């Protein structure tokens, strides 16, 4: 028995996700959109029986036991925490801030029997699953360097919205870089302890966004991470994200070690050991994965398809609709991973402002919302 699904979002990911869920046997009972018109239009297109612009109508729907949240980051925490609080399993995208992520972690810890996973689909992409297994088996030896390049067209929406605003979670670092940060942690089995970054917004206005409106989210980002052990025993990572590139989408992740290298180009995996004259194709593209989407790069599309298959396997292991098995989704990022990723993102932003290396310190307790006011009162008292 598979749980009934409620989907939050009407963007490109939701348009691909719903048919994938339906193909795997999930029934999508409810759809939420920011407006009734948006929700109604997509619900009719995808054959979803119920639509609404009221979040509680989806969360309290009697046939919904699994909630998939693909909405602007600034809204994610509120829906995810409430969903867990009323007994729903949750798959969701990133939050907007580390504080929001911490609140999601707290809710997930309070309801450990419920599924709570971040929707980073790259962990499920077959090329990266194979890469991670080969790294464990020692294909490259001791991991030394990770180098990532992601180049593509603009991430901005057709009209002014959250993708234009850095504070609302827009920009290449937050939208794409967060998935890369999580992926590198998954592949190497380590976490970043120091970062250094540079963010730029080259396109601040365009034909659709102009006048008093200005884009504040980054369209170029370069950052470095020192991961794992300190000194020479750690892993050095460099990530370049450029979303001013017309033409074909470039997605390349290379890991170099003492015995060789592995590189994932798009959805294919290549490898070359030291002493070999040429690289070998280790995993070819898996072919069709269902509905194609121009706005969804192929690595994310295939990863999303594999994630939905893993969800089906996880829930199919139990007769009770709400119960799930850890095995099929063991590699999925948790809300704790989401907090780590958001902490790294904010450290990179801080480094870009200061020009210095920044230590990654993961939040262990929620900060006092009146912290700044309390400090000001204390200074006045003294």
Short mmCIF file of C-alpha atoms in Angstrom, two decimals:
data_model
loop_
_atom_site.label_atom_id
_atom_site.label_comp_id
_atom_site.label_asym_id
_atom_site.label_seq_id
_atom_site.Cartn_x
_atom_site.Cartn_y
_atom_site.Cartn_z
CA UNK A 1 0.00 0.00 0.00
CA UNK A 2 1.47 3.31 -1.09
CA UNK A 3 0.57 6.51 0.75
CA UNK A 4 -1.59 9.16 -0.88
CA UNK A 5 0.44 12.20 -1.90
CA UNK A 6 -0.11 15.92 -1.56
CA UNK A 7 2.16 18.17 -3.65
CA UNK A 8 3.04 21.76 -2.79
CA UNK A 9 4.18 23.74 -5.80
CA UNK A 10 3.28 24.39 -9.43
CA UNK A 11 6.76 25.01 -10.84
CA UNK A 12 8.88 22.97 -13.22
CA UNK A 13 9.80 20.35 -10.59
CA UNK A 14 6.18 19.72 -9.61
CA UNK A 15 5.22 19.34 -13.27
CA UNK A 16 7.78 16.54 -13.63
CA UNK A 17 7.32 15.03 -10.16
CA UNK A 18 3.58 14.36 -10.37
CA UNK A 19 3.75 12.15 -13.53
CA UNK A 20 6.72 10.27 -12.04
CA UNK A 21 4.77 9.61 -8.84
CA UNK A 22 1.76 8.44 -10.83
CA UNK A 23 3.92 6.15 -12.98
CA UNK A 24 5.29 4.47 -9.84
CA UNK A 25 1.79 3.83 -8.49
CA UNK A 26 1.36 6.75 -6.08
CA UNK A 27 -2.00 8.52 -6.12
CA UNK A 28 -1.63 12.30 -6.03
CA UNK A 29 -4.77 13.46 -4.24
CA UNK A 30 -4.09 17.17 -3.71
CA UNK A 31 -2.13 20.05 -5.20
CA UNK A 32 -1.31 23.41 -3.63
CA UNK A 33 -0.52 26.54 -5.61
CA UNK A 34 0.13 30.15 -4.65
CA UNK A 35 -3.13 31.11 -6.35
CA UNK A 36 -6.34 29.22 -7.11
CA UNK A 37 -5.78 29.86 -10.81
CA UNK A 38 -2.27 28.32 -10.79
CA UNK A 39 -3.41 25.30 -8.80
CA UNK A 40 -6.55 24.75 -10.90
CA UNK A 41 -4.66 24.95 -14.20
CA UNK A 42 -1.97 22.41 -13.24
CA UNK A 43 -4.40 20.09 -11.44
CA UNK A 44 -6.50 19.81 -14.61
CA UNK A 45 -3.39 19.28 -16.74
CA UNK A 46 -2.04 16.48 -14.51
CA UNK A 47 -5.33 14.88 -13.49
CA UNK A 48 -5.21 15.74 -9.79
CA UNK A 49 -8.72 15.64 -8.23
CA UNK A 50 -8.26 18.36 -5.60
CA UNK A 51 -6.48 21.73 -5.75
CA UNK A 52 -6.25 24.69 -3.41
CA UNK A 53 -4.28 27.77 -2.43
CA UNK A 54 -4.78 27.03 1.29
CA UNK A 55 -1.97 24.93 2.75
CA UNK A 56 -4.09 23.42 5.53
CA UNK A 57 -6.51 21.98 2.97
CA UNK A 58 -3.69 19.76 1.68
CA UNK A 59 -2.13 18.96 5.05
CA UNK A 60 -5.48 17.94 6.57
CA UNK A 61 -6.67 16.02 3.51
CA UNK A 62 -7.73 12.59 4.77
CA UNK A 63 -6.13 10.74 1.83
CA UNK A 64 -2.74 12.49 2.05
CA UNK A 65 -0.02 10.75 4.09
CA UNK A 66 3.06 11.89 2.15
CA UNK A 67 3.71 15.56 1.47
CA UNK A 68 6.14 16.69 -1.26
CA UNK A 69 7.15 20.34 -0.87
CA UNK A 70 8.64 22.15 -3.87
CA UNK A 71 7.91 25.81 -3.16
CA UNK A 72 10.03 28.96 -2.63
CA UNK A 73 12.61 28.38 0.16
CA UNK A 74 11.15 31.08 2.38
CA UNK A 75 7.92 29.04 2.70
CA UNK A 76 9.41 25.55 3.07
CA UNK A 77 10.04 25.50 6.83
CA UNK A 78 6.50 26.53 7.77
CA UNK A 79 4.86 23.77 5.69
CA UNK A 80 7.39 21.05 6.57
CA UNK A 81 7.19 21.61 10.33
CA UNK A 82 3.39 21.73 10.31
CA UNK A 83 3.18 18.58 8.16
CA UNK A 84 5.35 16.60 10.57
CA UNK A 85 3.36 17.96 13.49
CA UNK A 86 0.13 16.44 12.18
CA UNK A 87 1.68 13.09 11.29
CA UNK A 88 2.56 13.41 7.59
CA UNK A 89 5.72 12.04 5.96
CA UNK A 90 7.71 14.80 4.27
CA UNK A 91 9.99 15.18 1.26
CA UNK A 92 10.99 18.79 0.73
CA UNK A 93 13.40 21.18 -0.89
CA UNK A 94 15.85 23.46 0.92
CA UNK A 95 14.84 26.15 3.42
CA UNK A 96 15.86 29.80 3.15
CA UNK A 97 18.09 30.13 6.23
CA UNK A 98 20.01 28.06 8.74
CA UNK A 99 17.52 29.07 11.44
CA UNK A 100 14.66 27.69 9.32
CA UNK A 101 16.67 24.51 8.73
CA UNK A 102 17.28 24.13 12.45
CA UNK A 103 13.53 24.36 13.16
CA UNK A 104 12.96 21.61 10.60
CA UNK A 105 15.62 19.46 12.29
CA UNK A 106 13.93 19.96 15.66
CA UNK A 107 10.57 18.85 14.24
CA UNK A 108 12.12 15.79 12.56
CA UNK A 109 13.81 14.73 15.81
CA UNK A 110 10.50 15.07 17.65
CA UNK A 111 8.77 12.75 15.16
CA UNK A 112 11.47 10.16 14.29
CA UNK A 113 8.90 7.60 13.10
CA UNK A 114 7.98 9.87 10.18
CA UNK A 115 9.93 10.12 6.94
CA UNK A 116 11.70 13.48 6.73
CA UNK A 117 14.14 13.82 3.85
CA UNK A 118 15.55 16.59 1.71
CA UNK A 119 14.83 16.33 -1.98
CA UNK A 120 18.38 16.53 -3.32
CA UNK A 121 17.92 14.29 -6.32
CA UNK A 122 21.63 14.15 -7.24
CA UNK A 123 22.25 11.58 -4.50
CA UNK A 124 19.94 9.21 -6.38
CA UNK A 125 21.42 9.75 -9.85
CA UNK A 126 22.85 6.35 -10.92
CA UNK A 127 26.16 7.95 -11.96
CA UNK A 128 26.71 9.32 -8.44
CA UNK A 129 25.49 6.14 -6.75
CA UNK A 130 28.10 4.23 -8.78
CA UNK A 131 30.75 6.90 -8.11
CA UNK A 132 30.17 6.71 -4.36
CA UNK A 133 30.47 2.91 -4.40
CA UNK A 134 33.71 3.04 -6.42
CA UNK A 135 35.16 5.61 -4.02
CA UNK A 136 34.37 3.30 -1.10
CA UNK A 137 36.06 0.45 -2.96
CA UNK A 138 39.20 2.57 -3.44
CA UNK A 139 39.08 3.22 -7.20
CA UNK A 140 40.85 6.59 -6.80
CA UNK A 141 42.77 5.71 -3.63
CA UNK A 142 42.86 8.45 -1.02
CA UNK A 143 40.61 11.31 -2.11
CA UNK A 144 42.60 14.50 -2.59
CA UNK A 145 40.71 16.97 -4.80
CA UNK A 146 37.10 17.52 -5.90
CA UNK A 147 36.40 19.86 -8.80
CA UNK A 148 32.86 20.79 -9.86
CA UNK A 149 31.67 22.89 -12.79
CA UNK A 150 28.02 23.75 -13.45
CA UNK A 151 27.32 26.11 -16.34
CA UNK A 152 23.91 27.00 -17.74
CA UNK A 153 21.38 29.67 -18.67
CA UNK A 154 19.82 32.14 -16.24
CA UNK A 155 17.93 30.80 -13.22
CA UNK A 156 15.64 33.83 -13.07
CA UNK A 157 11.89 33.49 -13.53
CA UNK A 158 10.10 35.30 -16.35
CA UNK A 159 8.87 37.92 -13.88
CA UNK A 160 10.26 39.40 -10.69
CA UNK A 161 10.04 36.84 -7.88
CA UNK A 162 11.96 34.93 -5.23
CA UNK A 163 14.62 33.73 -7.69
CA UNK A 164 15.70 37.38 -8.02
CA UNK A 165 16.13 37.91 -4.28
CA UNK A 166 19.19 36.67 -2.38
CA UNK A 167 17.37 36.98 0.96
CA UNK A 168 14.54 34.75 -0.27
CA UNK A 169 16.84 31.91 -1.34
CA UNK A 170 17.43 32.92 -4.95
CA UNK A 171 20.74 32.66 -6.75
CA UNK A 172 23.04 29.97 -8.09
CA UNK A 173 24.71 29.25 -4.74
CA UNK A 174 21.44 28.52 -2.97
CA UNK A 175 19.48 26.88 -5.79
CA UNK A 176 22.25 24.75 -7.34
CA UNK A 177 25.26 25.11 -5.03
CA UNK A 178 23.38 23.65 -2.06
CA UNK A 179 22.81 20.42 -4.00
CA UNK A 180 26.52 20.29 -4.92
CA UNK A 181 27.60 20.86 -1.29
CA UNK A 182 25.36 18.00 -0.19
CA UNK A 183 26.55 15.77 -3.02
CA UNK A 184 30.24 16.24 -2.19
CA UNK A 185 29.55 15.34 1.44
CA UNK A 186 27.73 12.19 0.27
CA UNK A 187 30.52 11.18 -2.14
CA UNK A 188 33.47 11.82 0.16
CA UNK A 189 31.89 10.94 3.50
CA UNK A 190 33.23 14.19 4.96
CA UNK A 191 31.99 17.68 5.75
CA UNK A 192 33.45 21.12 5.15
CA UNK A 193 35.10 22.86 8.09
CA UNK A 194 36.41 25.97 6.29
CA UNK A 195 35.17 27.77 3.16
CA UNK A 196 36.15 30.67 0.95
CA UNK A 197 33.87 32.09 -1.72
CA UNK A 198 33.08 34.81 -4.25
CA UNK A 199 29.57 35.70 -5.43
CA UNK A 200 28.66 38.08 -8.25
CA UNK A 201 25.43 39.37 -9.82
CA UNK A 202 26.35 40.27 -13.38
CA UNK A 203 22.76 40.62 -14.62
CA UNK A 204 20.98 43.02 -12.29
CA UNK A 205 18.25 43.94 -14.76
CA UNK A 206 16.94 42.56 -18.03
CA UNK A 207 14.09 43.12 -20.49
CA UNK A 208 11.54 41.70 -18.04
CA UNK A 209 13.02 42.92 -14.75
CA UNK A 210 13.87 46.61 -14.82
CA UNK A 211 12.85 50.02 -13.51
CA UNK A 212 13.19 50.20 -9.73
CA UNK A 213 13.55 46.40 -9.57
CA UNK A 214 17.04 44.98 -9.30
CA UNK A 215 18.25 41.39 -9.07
CA UNK A 216 20.25 40.71 -5.88
CA UNK A 217 20.72 36.94 -6.28
CA UNK A 218 24.04 35.69 -7.64
CA UNK A 219 24.41 34.39 -11.19
CA UNK A 220 28.10 33.52 -10.73
CA UNK A 221 29.68 31.81 -7.77
CA UNK A 222 33.09 30.33 -7.06
CA UNK A 223 33.91 28.73 -3.74
CA UNK A 224 36.44 26.46 -2.09
CA UNK A 225 35.90 24.01 0.74
CA UNK A 226 38.36 22.22 2.99
CA UNK A 227 36.67 18.98 3.99
CA UNK A 228 37.47 16.18 6.39
CA UNK A 229 40.75 16.23 8.28
CA UNK A 230 42.89 19.31 8.73
CA UNK A 231 46.19 19.91 6.97
CA UNK A 232 47.29 17.64 4.13
CA UNK A 233 44.88 14.86 5.17
CA UNK A 234 41.80 16.85 4.16
CA UNK A 235 39.99 17.03 0.84
CA UNK A 236 40.28 20.23 -1.24
CA UNK A 237 37.14 21.14 -3.19
CA UNK A 238 36.55 23.84 -5.78
CA UNK A 239 33.10 24.63 -7.20
CA UNK A 240 32.34 27.01 -10.08
CA UNK A 241 28.73 27.94 -10.89
CA UNK A 242 28.00 30.20 -13.87
CA UNK A 243 24.46 30.91 -15.03
CA UNK A 244 25.26 33.36 -17.81
CA UNK A 245 25.98 30.61 -20.33
CA UNK A 246 23.81 30.17 -23.44
CA UNK A 247 23.75 26.81 -25.12
CA UNK A 248 24.02 23.33 -23.62
CA UNK A 249 23.94 22.74 -19.87
CA UNK A 250 27.29 21.62 -18.35
CA UNK A 251 27.35 19.51 -15.18
CA UNK A 252 30.71 17.94 -14.32
CA UNK A 253 31.91 16.50 -11.01
CA UNK A 254 35.49 15.20 -10.83
CA UNK A 255 37.16 13.50 -7.88
CA UNK A 256 40.91 12.94 -7.98
CA UNK A 257 42.80 10.66 -5.63
CA UNK A 258 46.17 9.04 -5.10
CA UNK A 259 45.36 6.16 -7.48
CA UNK A 260 43.21 7.75 -10.19
CA UNK A 261 40.16 9.85 -10.89
CA UNK A 262 36.41 9.60 -11.45
CA UNK A 263 34.38 12.14 -13.36
CA UNK A 264 30.61 12.38 -13.86
CA UNK A 265 29.71 14.35 -16.98
CA UNK A 266 25.99 14.91 -17.05
CA UNK A 267 24.51 11.46 -16.38
CA UNK A 268 27.54 9.40 -17.45
CA UNK A 269 30.45 8.22 -15.30
CA UNK A 270 34.06 7.93 -16.48
CA UNK A 271 37.19 6.77 -14.71
CA UNK A 272 40.93 6.62 -15.22
CA UNK A 273 43.50 4.95 -12.99
CA UNK A 274 47.08 6.14 -12.65
CA UNK A 275 49.19 4.58 -15.39
CA UNK A 276 46.27 4.17 -17.79
CA UNK A 277 46.57 6.02 -21.11
CA UNK A 278 42.88 6.89 -21.46
CA UNK A 279 39.72 7.09 -19.41
CA UNK A 280 37.01 4.43 -19.56
CA UNK A 281 33.24 4.74 -19.63
CA UNK A 282 32.02 3.14 -16.41
CA UNK A 283 28.31 3.96 -16.63
CA UNK A 284 26.41 5.16 -19.70
CA UNK A 285 23.31 7.35 -19.74
CA UNK A 286 20.29 5.38 -18.56
CA UNK A 287 18.01 6.55 -21.37
CA UNK A 288 14.44 7.77 -21.01
CA UNK A 289 13.03 8.50 -17.57
CA UNK A 290 9.50 9.62 -18.40
CA UNK A 291 8.38 13.18 -19.12
CA UNK A 292 11.06 15.45 -20.49
CA UNK A 293 11.30 19.00 -19.15
CA UNK A 294 13.24 21.78 -20.81
CA UNK A 295 13.65 23.64 -17.50
CA UNK A 296 14.95 20.60 -15.59
CA UNK A 297 18.56 19.57 -16.41
CA UNK A 298 18.91 15.88 -17.23
CA UNK A 299 21.00 14.96 -14.13
CA UNK A 300 18.27 16.35 -11.86
CA UNK A 301 15.52 14.75 -13.96
CA UNK A 302 17.07 11.28 -13.80
CA UNK A 303 17.86 11.74 -10.12
CA UNK A 304 14.25 12.71 -9.42
CA UNK A 305 13.02 9.61 -11.23
CA UNK A 306 15.36 7.39 -9.18
CA UNK A 307 14.29 9.10 -5.95
CA UNK A 308 10.62 8.40 -6.65
CA UNK A 309 11.44 4.73 -7.34
CA UNK A 310 13.29 4.57 -4.00
CA UNK A 311 10.28 6.09 -2.23
CA UNK A 312 8.00 3.46 -3.75
CA UNK A 313 10.31 0.67 -2.57
CA UNK A 314 10.50 2.22 0.88
CA UNK A 315 6.72 2.35 1.37
CA UNK A 316 5.95 -0.90 -0.43
CA UNK A 317 7.78 -2.84 2.26
CA UNK A 318 4.88 -2.17 4.67
CA UNK A 319 1.16 -2.83 4.47
CA UNK A 320 0.40 0.26 6.56
CA UNK A 321 0.37 3.32 4.28
CA UNK A 322 2.26 5.64 6.60
CA UNK A 323 5.08 3.23 7.47
CA UNK A 324 8.32 3.17 5.51
CA UNK A 325 11.62 1.27 5.43
CA UNK A 326 14.99 2.93 5.81
CA UNK A 327 16.86 0.71 3.35
CA UNK A 328 15.74 2.06 -0.06
CA UNK A 329 16.17 5.69 1.04
CA UNK A 330 19.25 5.19 3.25
CA UNK A 331 21.33 7.46 1.03
CA UNK A 332 18.78 10.29 1.10
CA UNK A 333 19.82 13.55 2.78
CA UNK A 334 18.21 14.12 6.15
CA UNK A 335 17.04 17.40 7.63
CA UNK A 336 20.35 17.41 9.56
CA UNK A 337 22.13 17.31 6.20
CA UNK A 338 19.94 20.21 5.12
CA UNK A 339 21.07 22.23 8.14
CA UNK A 340 24.73 21.49 7.35
CA UNK A 341 24.28 22.55 3.71
CA UNK A 342 22.53 25.78 4.64
CA UNK A 343 25.29 26.55 7.17
CA UNK A 344 27.91 26.13 4.43
CA UNK A 345 25.90 28.34 2.05
CA UNK A 346 25.74 31.12 4.62
CA UNK A 347 29.46 30.73 5.39
CA UNK A 348 30.27 31.13 1.67
CA UNK A 349 28.15 34.29 1.55
CA UNK A 350 29.96 35.61 4.62
CA UNK A 351 33.32 34.85 3.03
CA UNK A 352 32.31 36.67 -0.15
CA UNK A 353 31.52 39.76 1.91
CA UNK A 354 34.65 39.65 4.08
CA UNK A 355 37.12 38.23 1.57
CA UNK A 356 38.38 35.81 4.23
CA UNK A 357 38.15 32.10 4.99
CA UNK A 358 35.19 31.29 7.24
CA UNK A 359 34.80 28.35 9.63
CA UNK A 360 31.65 26.24 9.28
CA UNK A 361 29.95 26.08 12.67
CA UNK A 362 26.66 24.16 12.67
CA UNK A 363 23.93 25.57 14.90
CA UNK A 364 23.29 23.51 18.04
CA UNK A 365 20.47 25.61 19.47
CA UNK A 366 18.05 28.12 18.04
CA UNK A 367 19.29 31.71 18.48
CA UNK A 368 17.26 34.10 20.63
CA UNK A 369 15.10 36.16 18.23
CA UNK A 370 15.70 39.16 20.52
CA UNK A 371 19.47 38.63 20.60
CA UNK A 372 20.34 41.97 18.95
CA UNK A 373 17.88 43.85 21.16
CA UNK A 374 19.28 42.22 24.29
CA UNK A 375 22.82 43.18 23.28
CA UNK A 376 21.75 46.80 22.71
CA UNK A 377 20.03 46.96 26.10
CA UNK A 378 23.11 45.51 27.78
CA UNK A 379 25.38 48.13 26.16
CA UNK A 380 23.05 50.92 27.28
CA UNK A 381 23.04 49.59 30.82
CA UNK A 382 26.84 49.60 30.91
#
